[in-house]
Short mmCIF file of C-alpha atoms and ligand atoms in Angstrom, two decimals:
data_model
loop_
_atom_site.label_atom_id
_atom_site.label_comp_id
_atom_site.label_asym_id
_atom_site.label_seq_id
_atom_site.Cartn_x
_atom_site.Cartn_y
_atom_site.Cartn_z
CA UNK A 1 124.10 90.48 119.09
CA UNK A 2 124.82 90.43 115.45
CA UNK A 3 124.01 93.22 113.29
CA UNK A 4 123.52 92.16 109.63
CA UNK A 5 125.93 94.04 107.58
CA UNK A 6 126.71 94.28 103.76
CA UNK A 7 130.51 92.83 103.30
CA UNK A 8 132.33 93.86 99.84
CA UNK A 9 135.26 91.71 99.94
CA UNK A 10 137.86 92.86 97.54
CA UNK A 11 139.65 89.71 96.25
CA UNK A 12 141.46 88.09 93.56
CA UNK A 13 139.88 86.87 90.10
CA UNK A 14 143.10 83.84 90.59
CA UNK A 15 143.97 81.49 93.91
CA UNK A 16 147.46 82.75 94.23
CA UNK A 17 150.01 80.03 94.96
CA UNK A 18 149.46 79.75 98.81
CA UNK A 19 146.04 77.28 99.30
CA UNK A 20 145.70 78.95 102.65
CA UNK A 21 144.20 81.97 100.46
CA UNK A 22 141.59 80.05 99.00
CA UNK A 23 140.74 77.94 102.36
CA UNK A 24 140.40 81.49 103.76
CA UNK A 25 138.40 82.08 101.05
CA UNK A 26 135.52 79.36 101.74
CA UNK A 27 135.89 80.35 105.53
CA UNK A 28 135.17 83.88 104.88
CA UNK A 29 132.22 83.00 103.11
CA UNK A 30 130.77 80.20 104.78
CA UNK A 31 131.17 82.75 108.13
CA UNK A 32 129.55 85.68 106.48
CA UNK A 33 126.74 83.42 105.64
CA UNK A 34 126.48 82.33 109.27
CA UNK A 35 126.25 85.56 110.84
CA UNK A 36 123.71 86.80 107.73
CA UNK A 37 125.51 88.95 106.29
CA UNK A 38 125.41 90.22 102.99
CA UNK A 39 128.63 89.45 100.69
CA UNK A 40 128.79 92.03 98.03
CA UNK A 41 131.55 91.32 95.37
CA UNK A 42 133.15 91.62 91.88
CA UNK A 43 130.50 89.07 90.55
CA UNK A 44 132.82 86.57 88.94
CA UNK A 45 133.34 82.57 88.98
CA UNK A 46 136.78 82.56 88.97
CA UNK A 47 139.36 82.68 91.39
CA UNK A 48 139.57 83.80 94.93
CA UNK A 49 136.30 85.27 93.97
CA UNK A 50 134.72 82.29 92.99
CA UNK A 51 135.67 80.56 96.08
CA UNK A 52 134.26 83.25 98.60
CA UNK A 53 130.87 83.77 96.86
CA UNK A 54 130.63 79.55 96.35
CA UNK A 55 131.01 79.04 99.95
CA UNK A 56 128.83 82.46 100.93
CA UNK A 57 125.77 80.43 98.05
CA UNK A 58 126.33 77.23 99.21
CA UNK A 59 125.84 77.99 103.13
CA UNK A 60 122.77 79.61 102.20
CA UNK A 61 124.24 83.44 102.35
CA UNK A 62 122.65 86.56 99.91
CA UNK A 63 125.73 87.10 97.77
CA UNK A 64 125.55 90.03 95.48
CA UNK A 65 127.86 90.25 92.37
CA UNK A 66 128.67 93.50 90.70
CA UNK A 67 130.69 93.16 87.36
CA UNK A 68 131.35 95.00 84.18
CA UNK A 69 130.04 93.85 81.03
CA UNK A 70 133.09 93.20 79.41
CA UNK A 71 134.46 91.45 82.27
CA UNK A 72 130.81 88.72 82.08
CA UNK A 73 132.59 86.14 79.86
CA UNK A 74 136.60 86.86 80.95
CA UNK A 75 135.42 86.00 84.67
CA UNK A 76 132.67 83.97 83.94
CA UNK A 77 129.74 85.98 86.07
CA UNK A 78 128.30 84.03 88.23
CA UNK A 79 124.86 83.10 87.85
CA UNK A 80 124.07 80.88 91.35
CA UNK A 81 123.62 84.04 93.37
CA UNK A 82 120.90 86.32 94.75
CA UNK A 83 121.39 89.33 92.92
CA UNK A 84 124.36 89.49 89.49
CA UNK A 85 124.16 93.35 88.59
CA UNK A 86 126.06 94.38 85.38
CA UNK A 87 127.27 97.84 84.96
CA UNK A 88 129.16 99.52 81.92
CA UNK A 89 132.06 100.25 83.34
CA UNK A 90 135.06 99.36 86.02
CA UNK A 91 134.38 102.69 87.14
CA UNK A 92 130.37 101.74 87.67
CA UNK A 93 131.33 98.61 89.22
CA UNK A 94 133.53 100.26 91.67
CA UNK A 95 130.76 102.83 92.62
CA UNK A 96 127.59 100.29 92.78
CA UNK A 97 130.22 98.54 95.14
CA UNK A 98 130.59 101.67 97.34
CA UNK A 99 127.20 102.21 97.12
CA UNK A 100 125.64 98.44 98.28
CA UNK A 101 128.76 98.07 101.14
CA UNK A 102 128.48 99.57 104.52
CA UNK A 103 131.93 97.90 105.14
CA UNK A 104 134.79 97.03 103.08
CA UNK A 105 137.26 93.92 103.27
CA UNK A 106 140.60 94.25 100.89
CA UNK A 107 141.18 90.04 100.87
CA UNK A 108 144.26 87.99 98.93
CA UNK A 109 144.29 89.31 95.26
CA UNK A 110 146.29 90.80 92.70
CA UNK A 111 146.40 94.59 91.10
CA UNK A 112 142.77 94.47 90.92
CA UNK A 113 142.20 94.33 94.44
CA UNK A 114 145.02 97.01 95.20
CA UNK A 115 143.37 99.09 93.14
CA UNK A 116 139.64 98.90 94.39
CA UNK A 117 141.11 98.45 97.92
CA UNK A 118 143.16 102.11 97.46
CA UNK A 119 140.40 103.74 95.70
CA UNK A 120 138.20 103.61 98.77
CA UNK A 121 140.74 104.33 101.07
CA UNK A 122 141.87 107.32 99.13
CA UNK A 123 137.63 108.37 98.95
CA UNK A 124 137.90 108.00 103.28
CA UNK A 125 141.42 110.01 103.24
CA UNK A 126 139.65 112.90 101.36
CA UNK A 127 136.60 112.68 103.36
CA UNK A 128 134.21 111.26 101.30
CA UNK A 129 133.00 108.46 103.43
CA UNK A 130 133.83 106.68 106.82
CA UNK A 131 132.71 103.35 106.07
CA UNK A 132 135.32 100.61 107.65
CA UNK A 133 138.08 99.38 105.97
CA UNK A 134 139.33 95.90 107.02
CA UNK A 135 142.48 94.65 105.66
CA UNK A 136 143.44 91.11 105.88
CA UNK A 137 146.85 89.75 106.33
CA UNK A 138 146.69 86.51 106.01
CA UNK A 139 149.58 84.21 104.71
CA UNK A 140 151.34 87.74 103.70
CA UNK A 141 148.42 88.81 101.49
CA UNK A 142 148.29 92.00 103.35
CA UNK A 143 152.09 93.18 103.18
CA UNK A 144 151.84 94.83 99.50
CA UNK A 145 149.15 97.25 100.55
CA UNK A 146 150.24 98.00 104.13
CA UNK A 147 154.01 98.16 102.88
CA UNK A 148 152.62 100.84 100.53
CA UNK A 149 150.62 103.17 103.13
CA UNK A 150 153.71 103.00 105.50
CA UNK A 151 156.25 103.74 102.38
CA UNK A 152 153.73 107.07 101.66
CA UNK A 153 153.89 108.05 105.43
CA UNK A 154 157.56 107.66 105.72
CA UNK A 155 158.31 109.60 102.78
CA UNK A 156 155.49 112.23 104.06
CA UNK A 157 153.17 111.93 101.06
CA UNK A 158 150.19 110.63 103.66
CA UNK A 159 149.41 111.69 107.26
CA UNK A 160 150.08 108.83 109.79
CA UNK A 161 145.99 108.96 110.15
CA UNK A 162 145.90 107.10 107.85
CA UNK A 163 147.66 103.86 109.32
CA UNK A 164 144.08 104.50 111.45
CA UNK A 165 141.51 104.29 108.41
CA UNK A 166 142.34 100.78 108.04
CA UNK A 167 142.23 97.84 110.48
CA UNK A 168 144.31 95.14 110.15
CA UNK A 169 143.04 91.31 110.77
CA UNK A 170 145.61 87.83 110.56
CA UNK A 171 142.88 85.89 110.56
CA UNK A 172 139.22 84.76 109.30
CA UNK A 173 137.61 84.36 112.60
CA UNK A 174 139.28 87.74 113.87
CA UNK A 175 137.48 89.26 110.45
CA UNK A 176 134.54 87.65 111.65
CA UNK A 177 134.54 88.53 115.41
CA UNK A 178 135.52 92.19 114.25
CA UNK A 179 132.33 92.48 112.15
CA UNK A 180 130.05 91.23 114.98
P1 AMP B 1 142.95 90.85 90.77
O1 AMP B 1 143.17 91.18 92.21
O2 AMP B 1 143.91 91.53 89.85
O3 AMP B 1 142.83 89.39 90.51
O4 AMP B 1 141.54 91.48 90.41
C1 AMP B 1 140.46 91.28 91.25
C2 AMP B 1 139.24 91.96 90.72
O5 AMP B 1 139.53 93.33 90.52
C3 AMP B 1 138.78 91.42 89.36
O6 AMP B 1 137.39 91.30 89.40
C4 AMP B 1 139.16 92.50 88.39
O7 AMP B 1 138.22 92.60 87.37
C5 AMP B 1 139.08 93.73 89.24
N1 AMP B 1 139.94 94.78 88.70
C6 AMP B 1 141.07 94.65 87.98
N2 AMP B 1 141.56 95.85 87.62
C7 AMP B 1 140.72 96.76 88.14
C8 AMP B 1 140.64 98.18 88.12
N3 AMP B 1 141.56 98.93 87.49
N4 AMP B 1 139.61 98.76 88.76
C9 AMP B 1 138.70 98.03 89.37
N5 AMP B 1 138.69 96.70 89.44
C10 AMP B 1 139.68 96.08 88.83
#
């Protein structure tokens, strides 16, 4: 049985050169959509973004966008969706995120996506939380971030728990069979 969950995916505001990112992309949200889940992301149009919460809309998914004022126009908030929320502040956006997601997915991106996918992994290192943290390798997208968490264990800045507070998936439909 499926349980309905709420998704933040953590992706990039461009495609990257690989097209398997953005073909990922559509599957991921065409397949959230399917199993009626809730995709909760960084609100925009553009990018990796924009092709997730398209194919989320389009296959009749509730997509919620979350995105900073300033950021409305740069990423071109998208106004096709079930909820757009608008916060002050990256740091507001981050937390609203937190708050609306029982599960997070770090997808293909760019600094951004390092950066939101870290922050809640540092919030479950301290404690703060133990929602899941599903990181996708697909196409290599993964190796930056994983690269990092092993380079901070080797050099005994992180426990090795912490190569256990994040699951690792190669795959769409293993992202999609892991969330039920
Ligand atoms: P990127 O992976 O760099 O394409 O960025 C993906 C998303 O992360 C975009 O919506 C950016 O607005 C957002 N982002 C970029 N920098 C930060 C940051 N420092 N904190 C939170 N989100 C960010």
């Amino acid at each position: 049985m499926t349980t309905a969950r709420s998704v933040a995916v953590f992706c990039g505001a461009s495609l990257g050169r690989d097209p398997a990112w953005a073909e990922a992309a559509r599957a991921l949200g065409t397949g959230l959509a399917a199993r009626g889940h809730t995709l909760v992301y960084g609100g925009g149009k553009v990018g990796l973004m924009g092709e997730v919460a398209n194919a989320a809309a389009a296959a009749g998914g509730r997509v919620v966008g979350v995105i900073p004022e300033f950021l409305r126009r740069a990423e071109h908030a998208h106004t096709g969706i079930a909820v757009l929320e608008v916060t002050q502040s990256m740091h507001t956006r981050k937390q609203r995120m937190f708050d609306l997601a029982d599960v997070f997915v770090s997808f293909a991106g760019g600094l951004g996506t390092l950066d939101e996918t870290f922050e809640i992994l540092t919030w479950r290192q301290l404690g703060m939380h133990e929602k899941p943290i599903v990181v996708c390798d697909i196409a290599g997208s993964g190796q930056a971030l994983m690269g990092a968490i092993e380079a901070a264990i080797e050099m005994g800045f992180a426990k090795a728990e912490l190569r256990e507070m994040v699951t690792i998936v190669r795959s769409v439909s293993d992202l999609l069979d892991w969330l039920g």
